[in-house]
PDB file of N, CA and C in Angstrom:
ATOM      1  N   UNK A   7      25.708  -5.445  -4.545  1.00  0.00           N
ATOM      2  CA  UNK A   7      24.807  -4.781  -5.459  1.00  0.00           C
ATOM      3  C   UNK A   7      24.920  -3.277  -5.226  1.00  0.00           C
ATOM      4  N   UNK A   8      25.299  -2.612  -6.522  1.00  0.00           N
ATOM      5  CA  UNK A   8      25.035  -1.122  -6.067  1.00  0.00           C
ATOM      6  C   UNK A   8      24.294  -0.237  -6.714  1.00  0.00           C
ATOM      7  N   UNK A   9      23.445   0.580  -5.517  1.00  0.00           N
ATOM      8  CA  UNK A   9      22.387   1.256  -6.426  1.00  0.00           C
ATOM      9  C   UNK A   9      22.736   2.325  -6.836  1.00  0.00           C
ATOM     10  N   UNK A  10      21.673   2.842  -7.924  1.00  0.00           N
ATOM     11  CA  UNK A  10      21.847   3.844  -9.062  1.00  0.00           C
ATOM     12  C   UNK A  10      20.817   4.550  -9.247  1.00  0.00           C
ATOM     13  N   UNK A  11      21.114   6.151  -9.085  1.00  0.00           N
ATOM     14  CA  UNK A  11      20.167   6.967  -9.234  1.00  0.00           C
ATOM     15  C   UNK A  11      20.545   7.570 -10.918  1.00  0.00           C
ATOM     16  N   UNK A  12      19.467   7.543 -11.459  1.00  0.00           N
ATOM     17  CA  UNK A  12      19.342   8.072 -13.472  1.00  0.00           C
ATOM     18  C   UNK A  12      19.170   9.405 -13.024  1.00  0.00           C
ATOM     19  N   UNK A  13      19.628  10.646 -13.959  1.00  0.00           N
ATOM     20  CA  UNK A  13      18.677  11.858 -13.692  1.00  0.00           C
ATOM     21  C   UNK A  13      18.975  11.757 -15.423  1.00  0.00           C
ATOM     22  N   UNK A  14      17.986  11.796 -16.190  1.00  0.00           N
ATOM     23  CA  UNK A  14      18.059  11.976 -17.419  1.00  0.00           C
ATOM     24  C   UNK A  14      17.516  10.909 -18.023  1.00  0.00           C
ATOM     25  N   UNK A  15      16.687   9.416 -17.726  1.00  0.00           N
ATOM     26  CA  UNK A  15      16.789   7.815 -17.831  1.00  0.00           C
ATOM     27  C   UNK A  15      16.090   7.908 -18.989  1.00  0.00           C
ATOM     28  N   UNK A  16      15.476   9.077 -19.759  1.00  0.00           N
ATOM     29  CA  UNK A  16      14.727   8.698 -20.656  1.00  0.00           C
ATOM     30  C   UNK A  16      14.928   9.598 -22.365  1.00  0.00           C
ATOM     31  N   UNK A  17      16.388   9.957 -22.009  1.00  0.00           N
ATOM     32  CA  UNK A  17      17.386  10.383 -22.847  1.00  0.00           C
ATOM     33  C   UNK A  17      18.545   9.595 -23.511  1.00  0.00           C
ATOM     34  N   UNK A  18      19.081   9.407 -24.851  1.00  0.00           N
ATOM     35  CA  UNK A  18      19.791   9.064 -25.332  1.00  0.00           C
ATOM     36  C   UNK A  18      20.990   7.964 -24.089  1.00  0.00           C
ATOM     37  N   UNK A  19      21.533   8.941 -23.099  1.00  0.00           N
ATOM     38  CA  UNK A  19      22.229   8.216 -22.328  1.00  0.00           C
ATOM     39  C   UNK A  19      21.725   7.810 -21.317  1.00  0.00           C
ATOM     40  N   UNK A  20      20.746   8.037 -20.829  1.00  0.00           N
ATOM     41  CA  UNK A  20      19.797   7.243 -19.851  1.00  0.00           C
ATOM     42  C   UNK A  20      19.961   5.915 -20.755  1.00  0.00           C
ATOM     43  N   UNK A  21      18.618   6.010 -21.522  1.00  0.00           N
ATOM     44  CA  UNK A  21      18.372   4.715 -22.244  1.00  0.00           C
ATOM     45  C   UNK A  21      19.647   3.849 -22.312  1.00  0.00           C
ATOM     46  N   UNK A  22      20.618   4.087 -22.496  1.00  0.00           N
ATOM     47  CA  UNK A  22      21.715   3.687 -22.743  1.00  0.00           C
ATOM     48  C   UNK A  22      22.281   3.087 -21.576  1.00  0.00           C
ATOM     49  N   UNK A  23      22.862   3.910 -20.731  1.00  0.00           N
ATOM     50  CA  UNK A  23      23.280   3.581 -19.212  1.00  0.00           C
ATOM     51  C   UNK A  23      21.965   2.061 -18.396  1.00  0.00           C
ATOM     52  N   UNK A  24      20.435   2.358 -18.867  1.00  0.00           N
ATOM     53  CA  UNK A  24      19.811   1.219 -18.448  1.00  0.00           C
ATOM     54  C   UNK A  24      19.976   0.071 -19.255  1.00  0.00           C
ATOM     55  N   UNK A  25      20.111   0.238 -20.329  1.00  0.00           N
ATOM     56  CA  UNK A  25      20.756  -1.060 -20.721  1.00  0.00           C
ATOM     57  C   UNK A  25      21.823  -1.493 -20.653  1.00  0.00           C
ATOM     58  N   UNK A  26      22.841  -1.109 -20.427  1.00  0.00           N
ATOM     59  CA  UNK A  26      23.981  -1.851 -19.590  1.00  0.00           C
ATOM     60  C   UNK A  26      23.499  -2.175 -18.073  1.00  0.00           C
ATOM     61  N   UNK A  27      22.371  -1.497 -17.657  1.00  0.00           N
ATOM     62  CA  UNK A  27      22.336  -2.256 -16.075  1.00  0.00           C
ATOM     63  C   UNK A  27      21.541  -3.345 -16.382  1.00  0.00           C
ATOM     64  N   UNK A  28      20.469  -3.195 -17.349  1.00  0.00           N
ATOM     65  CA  UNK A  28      19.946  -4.275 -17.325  1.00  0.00           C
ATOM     66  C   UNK A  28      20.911  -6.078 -17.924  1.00  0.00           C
ATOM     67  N   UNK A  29      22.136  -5.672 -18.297  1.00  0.00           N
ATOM     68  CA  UNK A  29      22.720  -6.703 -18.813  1.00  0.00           C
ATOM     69  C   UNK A  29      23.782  -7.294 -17.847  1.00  0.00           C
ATOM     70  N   UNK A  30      23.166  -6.357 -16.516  1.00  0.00           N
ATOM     71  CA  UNK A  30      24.447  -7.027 -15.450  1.00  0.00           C
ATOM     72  C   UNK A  30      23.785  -6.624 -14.104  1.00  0.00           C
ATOM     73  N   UNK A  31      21.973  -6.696 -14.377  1.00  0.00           N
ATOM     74  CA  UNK A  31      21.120  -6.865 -13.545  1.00  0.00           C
ATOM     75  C   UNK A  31      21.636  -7.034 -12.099  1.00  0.00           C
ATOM     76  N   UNK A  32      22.763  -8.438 -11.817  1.00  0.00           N
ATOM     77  CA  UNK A  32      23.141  -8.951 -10.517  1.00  0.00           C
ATOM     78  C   UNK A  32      23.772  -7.921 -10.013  1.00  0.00           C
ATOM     79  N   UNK A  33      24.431  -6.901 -10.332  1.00  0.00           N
ATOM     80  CA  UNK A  33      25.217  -5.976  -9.806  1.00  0.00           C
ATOM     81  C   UNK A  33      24.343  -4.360  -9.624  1.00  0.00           C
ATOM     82  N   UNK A  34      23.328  -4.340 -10.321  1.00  0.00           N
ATOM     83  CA  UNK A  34      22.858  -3.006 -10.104  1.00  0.00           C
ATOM     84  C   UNK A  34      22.131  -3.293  -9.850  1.00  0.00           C
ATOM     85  N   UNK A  35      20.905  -2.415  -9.137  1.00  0.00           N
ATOM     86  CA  UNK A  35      19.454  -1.890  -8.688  1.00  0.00           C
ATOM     87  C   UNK A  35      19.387  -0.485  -9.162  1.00  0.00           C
ATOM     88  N   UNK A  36      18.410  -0.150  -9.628  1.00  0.00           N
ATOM     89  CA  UNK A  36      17.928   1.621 -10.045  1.00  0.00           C
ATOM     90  C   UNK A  36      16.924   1.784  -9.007  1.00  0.00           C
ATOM     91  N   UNK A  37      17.764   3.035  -8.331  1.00  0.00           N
ATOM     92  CA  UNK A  37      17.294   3.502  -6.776  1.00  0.00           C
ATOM     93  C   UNK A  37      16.150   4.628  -7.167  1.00  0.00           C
ATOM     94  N   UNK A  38      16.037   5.570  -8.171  1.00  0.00           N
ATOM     95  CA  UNK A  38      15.495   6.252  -8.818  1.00  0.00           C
ATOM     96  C   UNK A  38      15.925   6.457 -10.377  1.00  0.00           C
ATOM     97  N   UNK A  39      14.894   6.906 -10.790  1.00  0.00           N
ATOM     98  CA  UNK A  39      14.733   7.745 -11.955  1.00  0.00           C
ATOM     99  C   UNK A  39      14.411   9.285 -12.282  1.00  0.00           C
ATOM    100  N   UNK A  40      15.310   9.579 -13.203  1.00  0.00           N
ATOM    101  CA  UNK A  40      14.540  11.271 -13.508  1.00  0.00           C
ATOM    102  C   UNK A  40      13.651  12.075 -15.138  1.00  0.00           C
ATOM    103  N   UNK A  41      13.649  12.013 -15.458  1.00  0.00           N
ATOM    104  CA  UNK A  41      13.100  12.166 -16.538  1.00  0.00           C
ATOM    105  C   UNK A  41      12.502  13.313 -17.075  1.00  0.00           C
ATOM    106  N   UNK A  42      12.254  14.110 -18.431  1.00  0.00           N
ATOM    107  CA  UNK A  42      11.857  15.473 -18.972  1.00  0.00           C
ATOM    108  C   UNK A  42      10.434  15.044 -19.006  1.00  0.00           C
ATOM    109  N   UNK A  43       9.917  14.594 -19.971  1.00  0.00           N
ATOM    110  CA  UNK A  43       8.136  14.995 -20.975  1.00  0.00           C
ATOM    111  C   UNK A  43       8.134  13.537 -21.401  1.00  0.00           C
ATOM    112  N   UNK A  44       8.906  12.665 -21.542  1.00  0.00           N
ATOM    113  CA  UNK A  44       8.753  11.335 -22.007  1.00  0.00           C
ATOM    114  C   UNK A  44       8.349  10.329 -21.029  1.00  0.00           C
ATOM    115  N   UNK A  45       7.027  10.781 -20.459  1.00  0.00           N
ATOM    116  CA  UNK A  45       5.969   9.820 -19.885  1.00  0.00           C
ATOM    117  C   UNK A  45       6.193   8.158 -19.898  1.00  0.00           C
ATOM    118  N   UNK A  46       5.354   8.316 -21.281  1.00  0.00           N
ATOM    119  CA  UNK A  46       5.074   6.492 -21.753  1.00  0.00           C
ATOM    120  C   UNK A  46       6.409   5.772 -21.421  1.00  0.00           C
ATOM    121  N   UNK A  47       7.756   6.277 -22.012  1.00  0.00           N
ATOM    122  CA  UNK A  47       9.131   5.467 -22.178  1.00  0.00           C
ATOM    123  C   UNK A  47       9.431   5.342 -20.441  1.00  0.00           C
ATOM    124  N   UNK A  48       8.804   6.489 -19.467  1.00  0.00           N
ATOM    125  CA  UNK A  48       9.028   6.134 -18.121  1.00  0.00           C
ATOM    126  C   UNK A  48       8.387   5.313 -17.318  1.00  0.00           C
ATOM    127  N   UNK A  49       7.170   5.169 -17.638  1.00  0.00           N
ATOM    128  CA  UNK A  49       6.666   4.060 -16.898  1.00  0.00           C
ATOM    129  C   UNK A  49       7.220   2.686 -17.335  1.00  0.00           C
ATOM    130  N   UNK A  50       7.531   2.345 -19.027  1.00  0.00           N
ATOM    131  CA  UNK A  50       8.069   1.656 -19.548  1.00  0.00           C
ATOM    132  C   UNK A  50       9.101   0.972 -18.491  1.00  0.00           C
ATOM    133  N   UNK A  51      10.252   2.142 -18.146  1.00  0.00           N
ATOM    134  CA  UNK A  51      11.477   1.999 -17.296  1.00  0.00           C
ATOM    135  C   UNK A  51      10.959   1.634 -15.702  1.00  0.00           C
ATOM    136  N   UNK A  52       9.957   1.788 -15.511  1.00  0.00           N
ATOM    137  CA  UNK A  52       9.552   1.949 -13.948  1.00  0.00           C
ATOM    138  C   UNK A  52       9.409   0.470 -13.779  1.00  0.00           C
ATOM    139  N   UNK A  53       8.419  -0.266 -14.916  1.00  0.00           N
ATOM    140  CA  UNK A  53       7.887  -1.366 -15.016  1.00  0.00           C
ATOM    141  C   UNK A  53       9.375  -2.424 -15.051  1.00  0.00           C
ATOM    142  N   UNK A  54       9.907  -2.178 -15.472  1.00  0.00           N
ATOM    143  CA  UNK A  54      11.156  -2.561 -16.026  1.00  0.00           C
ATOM    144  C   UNK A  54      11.938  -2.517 -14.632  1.00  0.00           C
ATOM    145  N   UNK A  55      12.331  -1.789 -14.269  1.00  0.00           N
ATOM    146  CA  UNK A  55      13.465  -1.648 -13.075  1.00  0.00           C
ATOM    147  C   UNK A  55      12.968  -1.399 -11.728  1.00  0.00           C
ATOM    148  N   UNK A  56      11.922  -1.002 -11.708  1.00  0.00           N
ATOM    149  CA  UNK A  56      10.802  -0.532 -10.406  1.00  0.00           C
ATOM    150  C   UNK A  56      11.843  -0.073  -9.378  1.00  0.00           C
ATOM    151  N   UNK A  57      12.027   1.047  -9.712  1.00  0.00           N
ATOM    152  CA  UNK A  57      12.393   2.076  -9.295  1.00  0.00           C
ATOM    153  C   UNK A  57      11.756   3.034  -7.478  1.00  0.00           C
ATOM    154  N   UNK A  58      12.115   3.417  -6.470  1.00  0.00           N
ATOM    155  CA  UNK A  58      11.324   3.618  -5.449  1.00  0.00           C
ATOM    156  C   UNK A  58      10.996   5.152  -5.321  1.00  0.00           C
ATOM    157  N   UNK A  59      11.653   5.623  -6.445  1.00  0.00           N
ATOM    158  CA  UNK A  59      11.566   7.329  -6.857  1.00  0.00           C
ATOM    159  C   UNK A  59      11.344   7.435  -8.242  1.00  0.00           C
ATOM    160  N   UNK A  60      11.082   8.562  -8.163  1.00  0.00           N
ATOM    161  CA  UNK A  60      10.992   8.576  -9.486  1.00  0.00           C
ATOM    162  C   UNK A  60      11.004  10.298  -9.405  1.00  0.00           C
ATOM    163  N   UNK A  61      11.357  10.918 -10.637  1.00  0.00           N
ATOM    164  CA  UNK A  61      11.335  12.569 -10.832  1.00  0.00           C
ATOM    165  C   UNK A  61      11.035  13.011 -12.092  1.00  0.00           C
ATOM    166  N   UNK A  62       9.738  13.982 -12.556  1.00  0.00           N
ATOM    167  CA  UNK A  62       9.115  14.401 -13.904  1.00  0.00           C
ATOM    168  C   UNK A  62       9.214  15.876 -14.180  1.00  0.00           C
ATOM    169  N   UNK A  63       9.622  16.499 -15.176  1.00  0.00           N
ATOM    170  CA  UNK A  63       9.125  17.628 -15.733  1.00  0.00           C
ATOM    171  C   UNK A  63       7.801  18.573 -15.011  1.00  0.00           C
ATOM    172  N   UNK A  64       7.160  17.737 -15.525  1.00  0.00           N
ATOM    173  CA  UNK A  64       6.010  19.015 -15.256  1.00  0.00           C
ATOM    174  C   UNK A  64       5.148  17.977 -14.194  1.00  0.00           C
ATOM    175  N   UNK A  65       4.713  18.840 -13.102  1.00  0.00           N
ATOM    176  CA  UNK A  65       3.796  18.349 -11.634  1.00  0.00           C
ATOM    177  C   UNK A  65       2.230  17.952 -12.478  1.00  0.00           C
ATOM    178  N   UNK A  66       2.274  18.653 -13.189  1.00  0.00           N
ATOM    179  CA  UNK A  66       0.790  18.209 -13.470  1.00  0.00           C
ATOM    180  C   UNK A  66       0.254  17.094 -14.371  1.00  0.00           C
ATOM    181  N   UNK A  67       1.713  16.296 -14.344  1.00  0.00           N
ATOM    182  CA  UNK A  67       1.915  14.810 -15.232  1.00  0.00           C
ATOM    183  C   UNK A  67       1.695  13.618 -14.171  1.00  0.00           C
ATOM    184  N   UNK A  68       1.674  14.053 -12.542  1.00  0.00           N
ATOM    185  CA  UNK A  68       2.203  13.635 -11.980  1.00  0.00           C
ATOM    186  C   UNK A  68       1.216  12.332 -11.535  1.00  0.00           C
ATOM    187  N   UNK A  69      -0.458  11.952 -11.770  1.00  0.00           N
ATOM    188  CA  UNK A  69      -1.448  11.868 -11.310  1.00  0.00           C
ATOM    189  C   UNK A  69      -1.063  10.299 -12.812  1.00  0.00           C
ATOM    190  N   UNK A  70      -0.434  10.982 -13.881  1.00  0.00           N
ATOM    191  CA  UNK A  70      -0.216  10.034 -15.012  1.00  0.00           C
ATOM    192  C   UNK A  70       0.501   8.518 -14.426  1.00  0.00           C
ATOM    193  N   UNK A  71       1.421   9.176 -13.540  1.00  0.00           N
ATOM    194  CA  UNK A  71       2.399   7.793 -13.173  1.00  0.00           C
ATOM    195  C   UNK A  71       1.681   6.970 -11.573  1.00  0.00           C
ATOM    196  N   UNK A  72       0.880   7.846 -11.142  1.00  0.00           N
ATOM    197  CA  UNK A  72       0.095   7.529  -9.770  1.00  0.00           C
ATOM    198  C   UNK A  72      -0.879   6.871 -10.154  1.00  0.00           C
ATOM    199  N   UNK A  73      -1.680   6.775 -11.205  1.00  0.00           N
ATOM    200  CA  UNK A  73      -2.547   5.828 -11.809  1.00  0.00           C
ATOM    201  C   UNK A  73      -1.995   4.441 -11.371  1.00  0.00           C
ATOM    202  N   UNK A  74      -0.751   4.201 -12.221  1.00  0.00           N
ATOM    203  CA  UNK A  74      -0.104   3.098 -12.614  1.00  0.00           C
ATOM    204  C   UNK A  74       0.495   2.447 -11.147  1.00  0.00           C
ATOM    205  N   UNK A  75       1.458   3.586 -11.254  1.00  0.00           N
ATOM    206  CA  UNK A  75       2.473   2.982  -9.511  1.00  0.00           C
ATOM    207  C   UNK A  75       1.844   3.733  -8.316  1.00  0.00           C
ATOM    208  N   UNK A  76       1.478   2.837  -7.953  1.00  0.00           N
ATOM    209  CA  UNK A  76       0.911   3.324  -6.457  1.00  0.00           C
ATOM    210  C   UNK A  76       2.129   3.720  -5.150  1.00  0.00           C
ATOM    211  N   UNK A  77       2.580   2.602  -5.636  1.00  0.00           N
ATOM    212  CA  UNK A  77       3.740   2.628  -3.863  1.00  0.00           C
ATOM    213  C   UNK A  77       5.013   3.515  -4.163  1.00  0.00           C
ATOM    214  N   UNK A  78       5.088   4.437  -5.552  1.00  0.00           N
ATOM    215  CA  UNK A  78       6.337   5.245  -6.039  1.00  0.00           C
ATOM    216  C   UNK A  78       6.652   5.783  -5.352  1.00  0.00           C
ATOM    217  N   UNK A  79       7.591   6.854  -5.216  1.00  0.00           N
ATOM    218  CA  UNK A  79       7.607   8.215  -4.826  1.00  0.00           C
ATOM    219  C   UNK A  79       7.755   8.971  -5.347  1.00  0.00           C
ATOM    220  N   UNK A  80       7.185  10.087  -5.938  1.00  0.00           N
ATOM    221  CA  UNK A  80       7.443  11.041  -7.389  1.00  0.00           C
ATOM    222  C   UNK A  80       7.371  12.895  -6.501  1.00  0.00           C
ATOM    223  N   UNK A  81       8.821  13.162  -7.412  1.00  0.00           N
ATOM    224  CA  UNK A  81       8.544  14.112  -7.243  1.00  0.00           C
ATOM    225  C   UNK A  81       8.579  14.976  -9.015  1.00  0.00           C
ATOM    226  N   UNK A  82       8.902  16.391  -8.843  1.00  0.00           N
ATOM    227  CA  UNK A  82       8.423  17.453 -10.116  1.00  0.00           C
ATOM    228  C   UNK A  82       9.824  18.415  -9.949  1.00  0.00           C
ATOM    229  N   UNK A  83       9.973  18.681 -11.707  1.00  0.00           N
ATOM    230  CA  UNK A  83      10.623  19.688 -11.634  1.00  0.00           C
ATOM    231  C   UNK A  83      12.489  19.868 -10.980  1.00  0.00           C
ATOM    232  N   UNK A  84      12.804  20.720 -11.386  1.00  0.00           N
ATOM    233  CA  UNK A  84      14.722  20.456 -11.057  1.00  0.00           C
ATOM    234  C   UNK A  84      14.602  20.571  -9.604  1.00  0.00           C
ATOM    235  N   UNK A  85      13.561  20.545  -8.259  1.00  0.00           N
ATOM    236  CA  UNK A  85      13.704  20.934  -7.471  1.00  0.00           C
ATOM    237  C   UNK A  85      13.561  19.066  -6.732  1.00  0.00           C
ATOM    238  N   UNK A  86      12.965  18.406  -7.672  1.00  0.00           N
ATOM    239  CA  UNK A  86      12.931  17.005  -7.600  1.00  0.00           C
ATOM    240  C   UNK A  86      13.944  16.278  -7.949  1.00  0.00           C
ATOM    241  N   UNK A  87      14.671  16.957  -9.032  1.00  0.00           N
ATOM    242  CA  UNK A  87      15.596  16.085  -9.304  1.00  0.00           C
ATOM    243  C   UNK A  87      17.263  16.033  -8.155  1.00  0.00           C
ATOM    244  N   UNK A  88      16.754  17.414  -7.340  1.00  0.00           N
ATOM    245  CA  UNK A  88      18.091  17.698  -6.725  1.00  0.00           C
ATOM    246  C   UNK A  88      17.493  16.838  -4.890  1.00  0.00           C
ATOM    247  N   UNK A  89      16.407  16.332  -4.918  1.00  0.00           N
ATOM    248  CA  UNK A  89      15.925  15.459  -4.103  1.00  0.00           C
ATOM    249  C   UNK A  89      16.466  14.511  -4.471  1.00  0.00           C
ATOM    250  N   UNK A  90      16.211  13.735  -5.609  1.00  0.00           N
ATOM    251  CA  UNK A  90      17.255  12.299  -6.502  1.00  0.00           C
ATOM    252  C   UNK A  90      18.225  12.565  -5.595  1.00  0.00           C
ATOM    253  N   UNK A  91      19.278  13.408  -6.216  1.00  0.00           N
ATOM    254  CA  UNK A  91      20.864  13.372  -5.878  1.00  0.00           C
ATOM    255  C   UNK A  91      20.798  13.496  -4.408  1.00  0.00           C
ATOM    256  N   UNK A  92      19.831  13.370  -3.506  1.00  0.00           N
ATOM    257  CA  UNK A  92      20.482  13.957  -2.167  1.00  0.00           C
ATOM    258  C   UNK A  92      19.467  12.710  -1.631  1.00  0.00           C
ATOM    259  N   UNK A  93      19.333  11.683  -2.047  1.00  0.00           N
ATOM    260  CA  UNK A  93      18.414  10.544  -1.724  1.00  0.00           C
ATOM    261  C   UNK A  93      20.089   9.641  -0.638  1.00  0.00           C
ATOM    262  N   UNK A  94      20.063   8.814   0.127  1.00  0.00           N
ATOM    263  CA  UNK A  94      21.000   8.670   0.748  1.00  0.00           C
ATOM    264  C   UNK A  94      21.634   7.440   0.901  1.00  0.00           C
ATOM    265  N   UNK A  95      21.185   6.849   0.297  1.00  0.00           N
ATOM    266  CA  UNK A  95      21.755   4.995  -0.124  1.00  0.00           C
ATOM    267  C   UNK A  95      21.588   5.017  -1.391  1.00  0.00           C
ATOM    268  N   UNK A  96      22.463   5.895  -1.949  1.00  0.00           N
ATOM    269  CA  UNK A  96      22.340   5.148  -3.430  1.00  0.00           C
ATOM    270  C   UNK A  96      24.036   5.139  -3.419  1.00  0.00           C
ATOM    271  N   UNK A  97      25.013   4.441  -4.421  1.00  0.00           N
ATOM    272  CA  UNK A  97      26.293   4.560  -4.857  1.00  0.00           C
ATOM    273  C   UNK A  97      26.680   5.223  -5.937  1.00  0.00           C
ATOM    274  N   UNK A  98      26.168   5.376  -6.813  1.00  0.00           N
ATOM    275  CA  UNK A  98      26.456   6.187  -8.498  1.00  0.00           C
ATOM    276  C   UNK A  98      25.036   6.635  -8.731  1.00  0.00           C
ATOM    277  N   UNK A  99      25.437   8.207  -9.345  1.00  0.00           N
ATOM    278  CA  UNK A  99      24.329   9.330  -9.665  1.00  0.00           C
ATOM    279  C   UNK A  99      25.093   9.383 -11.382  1.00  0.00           C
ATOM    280  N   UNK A 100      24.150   8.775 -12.132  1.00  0.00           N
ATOM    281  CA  UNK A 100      24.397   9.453 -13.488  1.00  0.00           C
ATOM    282  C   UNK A 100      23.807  10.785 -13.684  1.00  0.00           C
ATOM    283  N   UNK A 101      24.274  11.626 -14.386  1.00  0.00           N
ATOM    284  CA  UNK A 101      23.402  13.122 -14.628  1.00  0.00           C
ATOM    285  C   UNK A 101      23.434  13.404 -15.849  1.00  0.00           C
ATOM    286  N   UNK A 102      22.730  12.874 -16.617  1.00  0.00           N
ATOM    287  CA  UNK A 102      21.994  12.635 -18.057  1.00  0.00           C
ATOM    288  C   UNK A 102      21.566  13.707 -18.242  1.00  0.00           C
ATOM    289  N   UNK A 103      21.484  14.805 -17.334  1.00  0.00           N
ATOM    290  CA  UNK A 103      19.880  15.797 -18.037  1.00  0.00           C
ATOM    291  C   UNK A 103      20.386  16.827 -19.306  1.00  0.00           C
ATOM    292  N   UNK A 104      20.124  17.548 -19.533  1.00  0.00           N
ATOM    293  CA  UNK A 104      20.327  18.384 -20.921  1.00  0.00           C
ATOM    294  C   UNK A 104      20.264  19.959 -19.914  1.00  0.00           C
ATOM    295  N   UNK A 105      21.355  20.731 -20.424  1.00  0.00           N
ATOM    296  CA  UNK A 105      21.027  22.209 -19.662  1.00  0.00           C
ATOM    297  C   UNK A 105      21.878  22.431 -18.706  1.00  0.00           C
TER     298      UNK A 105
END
């Protein structure tokens, strides 16, 4: 099984890239997620792949996904997302983001 960190999961090729994992489930795990302003579609994905990271846009969203997932780990901002990439058991980093 090899895991997979998203930075972008809730973008055109995110969305995309998770549905091919989800269609070959036995072979992947999503080690994290990263994501811009599209909240709802991320917890969506969290619920979905339960993810042990997770990374958002703006910090003050951050209380939105802590409601829901308690045991996450979330961080904020490109300074979170370069936490993603430097997370240390994962095998493939997609980098979806825009910019």
């Amino acid at each position: 099984m090899k895991n997979i960190v998203i930075l972008g999961s809730t973008g055109s090729i995110g969305v995309q890239t998770l549905e091919v994992i989800e269609k070959l489930s036995d072979k992947f795990n999503v080690k994290a997620l990263g994501c811009g302003n599209n909240i709802e579609l991320l917890k969506e994905q969290i619920k979905k792949f339960r993810p042990e990271f997770v990374c958002i846009k703006d910090e003050n969203r951050i209380n939105d996904i802590k409601k829901e997932f308690k045991n996450i780990e979330i961080y904020f901002g490109e300074e979170g997302l370069i936490k993603l990439a430097q997370i240390s058991d994962y095998d493939i980093l997609v980098s979806a983001t825009n910019g």
